[in-house]
Coordinates of C-alpha atoms in Angstrom, one line a residue:
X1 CA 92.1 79.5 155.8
X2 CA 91.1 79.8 152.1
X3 CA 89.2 76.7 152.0
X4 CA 91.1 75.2 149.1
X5 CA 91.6 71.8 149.7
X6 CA 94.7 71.4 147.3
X7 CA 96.8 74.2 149.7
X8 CA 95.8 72.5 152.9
X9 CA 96.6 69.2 151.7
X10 CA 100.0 70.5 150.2
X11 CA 100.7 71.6 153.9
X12 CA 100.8 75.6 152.5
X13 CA 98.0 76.9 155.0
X14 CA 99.2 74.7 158.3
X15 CA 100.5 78.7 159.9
X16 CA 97.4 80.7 158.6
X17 CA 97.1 83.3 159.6
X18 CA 100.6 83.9 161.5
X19 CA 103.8 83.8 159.7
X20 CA 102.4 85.6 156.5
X21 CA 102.1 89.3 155.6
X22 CA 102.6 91.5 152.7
X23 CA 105.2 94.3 152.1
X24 CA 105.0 97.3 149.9
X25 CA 106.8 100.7 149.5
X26 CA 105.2 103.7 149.7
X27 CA 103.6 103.9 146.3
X28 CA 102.0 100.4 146.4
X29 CA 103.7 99.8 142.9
X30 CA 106.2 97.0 144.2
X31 CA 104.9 94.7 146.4
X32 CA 106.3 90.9 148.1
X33 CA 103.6 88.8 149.3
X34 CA 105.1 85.6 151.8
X35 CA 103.6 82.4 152.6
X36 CA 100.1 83.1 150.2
X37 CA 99.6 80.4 147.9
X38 CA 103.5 80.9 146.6
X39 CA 105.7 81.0 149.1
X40 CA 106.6 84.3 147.6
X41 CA 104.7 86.3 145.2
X42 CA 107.0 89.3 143.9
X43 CA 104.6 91.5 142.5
X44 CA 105.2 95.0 140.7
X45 CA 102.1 97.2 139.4
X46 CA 100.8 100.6 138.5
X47 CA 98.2 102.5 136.6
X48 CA 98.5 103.5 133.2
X49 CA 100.5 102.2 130.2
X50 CA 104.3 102.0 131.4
X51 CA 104.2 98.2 131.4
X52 CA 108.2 98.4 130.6
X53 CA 108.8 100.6 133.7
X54 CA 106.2 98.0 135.8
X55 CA 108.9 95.1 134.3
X56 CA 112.1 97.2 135.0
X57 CA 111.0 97.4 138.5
X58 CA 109.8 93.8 138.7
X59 CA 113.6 92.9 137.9
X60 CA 115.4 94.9 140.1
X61 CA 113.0 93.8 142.8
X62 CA 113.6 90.2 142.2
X63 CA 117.1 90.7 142.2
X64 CA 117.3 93.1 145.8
X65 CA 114.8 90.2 147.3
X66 CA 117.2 87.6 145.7
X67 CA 120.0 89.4 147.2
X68 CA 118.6 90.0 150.3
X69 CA 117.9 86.0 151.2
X70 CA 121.1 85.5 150.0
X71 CA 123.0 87.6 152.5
X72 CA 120.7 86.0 155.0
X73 CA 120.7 82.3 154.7
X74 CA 123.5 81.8 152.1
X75 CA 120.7 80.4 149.8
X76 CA 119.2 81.2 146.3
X77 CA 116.0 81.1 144.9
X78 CA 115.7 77.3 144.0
X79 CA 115.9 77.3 139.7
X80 CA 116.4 74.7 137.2
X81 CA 117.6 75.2 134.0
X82 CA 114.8 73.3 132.1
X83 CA 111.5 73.9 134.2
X84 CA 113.0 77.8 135.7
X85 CA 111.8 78.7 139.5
X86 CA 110.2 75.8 141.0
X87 CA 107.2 77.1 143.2
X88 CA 105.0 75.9 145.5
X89 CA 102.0 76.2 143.1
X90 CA 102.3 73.9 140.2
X91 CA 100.9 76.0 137.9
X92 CA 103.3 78.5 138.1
X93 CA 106.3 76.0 137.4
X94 CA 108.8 78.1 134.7
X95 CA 109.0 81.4 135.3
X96 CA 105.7 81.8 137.3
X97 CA 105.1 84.9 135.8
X98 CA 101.9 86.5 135.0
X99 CA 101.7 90.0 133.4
X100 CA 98.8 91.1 133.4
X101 CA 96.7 94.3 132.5
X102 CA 92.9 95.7 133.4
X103 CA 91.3 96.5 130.8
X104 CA 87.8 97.2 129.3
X105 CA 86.5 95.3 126.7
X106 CA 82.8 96.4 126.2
X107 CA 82.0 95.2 123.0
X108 CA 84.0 91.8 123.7
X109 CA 81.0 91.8 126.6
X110 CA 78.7 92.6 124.2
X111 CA 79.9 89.5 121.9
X112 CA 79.7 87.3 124.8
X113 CA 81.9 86.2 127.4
X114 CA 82.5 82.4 125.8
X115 CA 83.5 84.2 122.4
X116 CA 86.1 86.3 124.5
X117 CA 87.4 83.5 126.2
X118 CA 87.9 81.9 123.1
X119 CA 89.4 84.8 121.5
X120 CA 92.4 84.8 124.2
X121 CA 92.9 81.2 123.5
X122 CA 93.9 81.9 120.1
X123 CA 96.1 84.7 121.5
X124 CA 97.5 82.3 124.5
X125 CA 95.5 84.5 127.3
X126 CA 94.0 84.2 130.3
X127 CA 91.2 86.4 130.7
X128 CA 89.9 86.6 134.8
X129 CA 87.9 88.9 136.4
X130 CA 89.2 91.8 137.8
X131 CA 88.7 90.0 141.3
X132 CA 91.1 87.2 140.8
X133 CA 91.1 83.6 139.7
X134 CA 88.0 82.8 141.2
X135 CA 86.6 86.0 142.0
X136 CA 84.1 86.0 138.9
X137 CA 83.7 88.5 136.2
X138 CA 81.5 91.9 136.8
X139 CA 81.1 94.9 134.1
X140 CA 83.4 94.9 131.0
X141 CA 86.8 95.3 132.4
X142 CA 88.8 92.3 132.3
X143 CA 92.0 91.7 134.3
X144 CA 93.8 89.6 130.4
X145 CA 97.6 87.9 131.3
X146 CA 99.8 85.6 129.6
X147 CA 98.4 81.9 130.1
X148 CA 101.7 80.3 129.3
X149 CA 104.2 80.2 132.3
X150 CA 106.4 77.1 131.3
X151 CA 109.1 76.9 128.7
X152 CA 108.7 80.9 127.8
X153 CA 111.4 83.9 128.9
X154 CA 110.1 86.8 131.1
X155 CA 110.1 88.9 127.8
X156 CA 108.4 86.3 125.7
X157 CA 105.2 85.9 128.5
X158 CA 105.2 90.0 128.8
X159 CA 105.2 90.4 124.8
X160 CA 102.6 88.0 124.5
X161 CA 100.4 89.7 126.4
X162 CA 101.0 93.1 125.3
X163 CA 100.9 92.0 121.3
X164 CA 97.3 90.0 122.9
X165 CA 95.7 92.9 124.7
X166 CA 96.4 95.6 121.3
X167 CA 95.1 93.1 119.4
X168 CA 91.8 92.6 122.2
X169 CA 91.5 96.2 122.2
X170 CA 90.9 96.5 118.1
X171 CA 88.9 93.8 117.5
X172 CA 86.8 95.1 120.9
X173 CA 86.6 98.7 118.9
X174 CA 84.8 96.9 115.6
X175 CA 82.7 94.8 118.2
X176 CA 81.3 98.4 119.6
X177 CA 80.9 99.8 116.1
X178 CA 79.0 96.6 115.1
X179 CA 76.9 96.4 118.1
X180 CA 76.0 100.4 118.0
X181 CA 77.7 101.2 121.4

């Protein structure tokens, strides 16, 4: 049990920890996570900078899952045209998709943490730790994502963040140089 009183009350952790696992291929780039806090959480990831190859995969995943409960139960992902998937997890009602990147950010740490925050306010990020939402920040690498899930497309959120995190990364090199690092 995760302890969060909002998923027990919701009825999301009543099987923990049976009927929930997580499937990967080989490479650990494409992953589907069932019955977390989503019911599913489609996840595509690798290192490095490919983040179009990360999305092409992310789509042709979503649509093999999507075809695969289709073929099972005769049943689609449940979407509406105004609010997009509809998900277990309010805050993931649109799209519910996060792109995200790791990044370091040393002279953004240097700044201060509140300054950073801030910062991807302006940009309309999200910046977590690298060990989740409420995993807390350690060191200078930040896990920085889209903080917009509702009323954006899939390329719109993923644009976002990439324009965001160049942007991060300057302003994070003349934070260095003004801080002597």
């Amino acid at each position: 049990m995760s302890g969060d009183r909002n998923l027990t009350v919701a009825g999301m952790e009543r099987d923990w920890p049976e009927g929930r696992g997580i499937f990967h291929n080989k490479e650990k780039t494409f992953l589907v996570w069932v019955n977390e806090e989503d019911q599913l959480r489609i996840i595509s990831m690798q290192k490095g900078g490919d983040v179009l190859g990360v999305f092409k995969r992310l789509a042709r995943g979503i649509g093999a899952v999507g075809d695969s409960v289709k073929a099972e139960c005769g049943k689609d992902f449940c979407l509406d045209e105004k609010y997009g998937y509809v998900h277990s997890c309010p805050t993931n009602l649109g799209t519910g998709m996060r792109a995200s990147v790791h990044i370091d950010l040393p002279g953004w740490t240097k700044d201060g943490v509140e300054k950073l925050q801030a910062r991807c306010e302006e940009l309309a990020l999200q910046p977590r730790g690298t060990r989740g939402e409420s995993g807390g920040q350690t060191g200078h690498t930040y896990d920085i994502s889209n903080k917009h899930r509702l009323g954006y497309s899939e390329v719109q959120l993923v644009q976002t963040m990439i324009d965001g995190v160049n942007k991060l990364y300057e302003e994070d090199l003349a934070l260095q140089k003004k801080h002597g690092m």
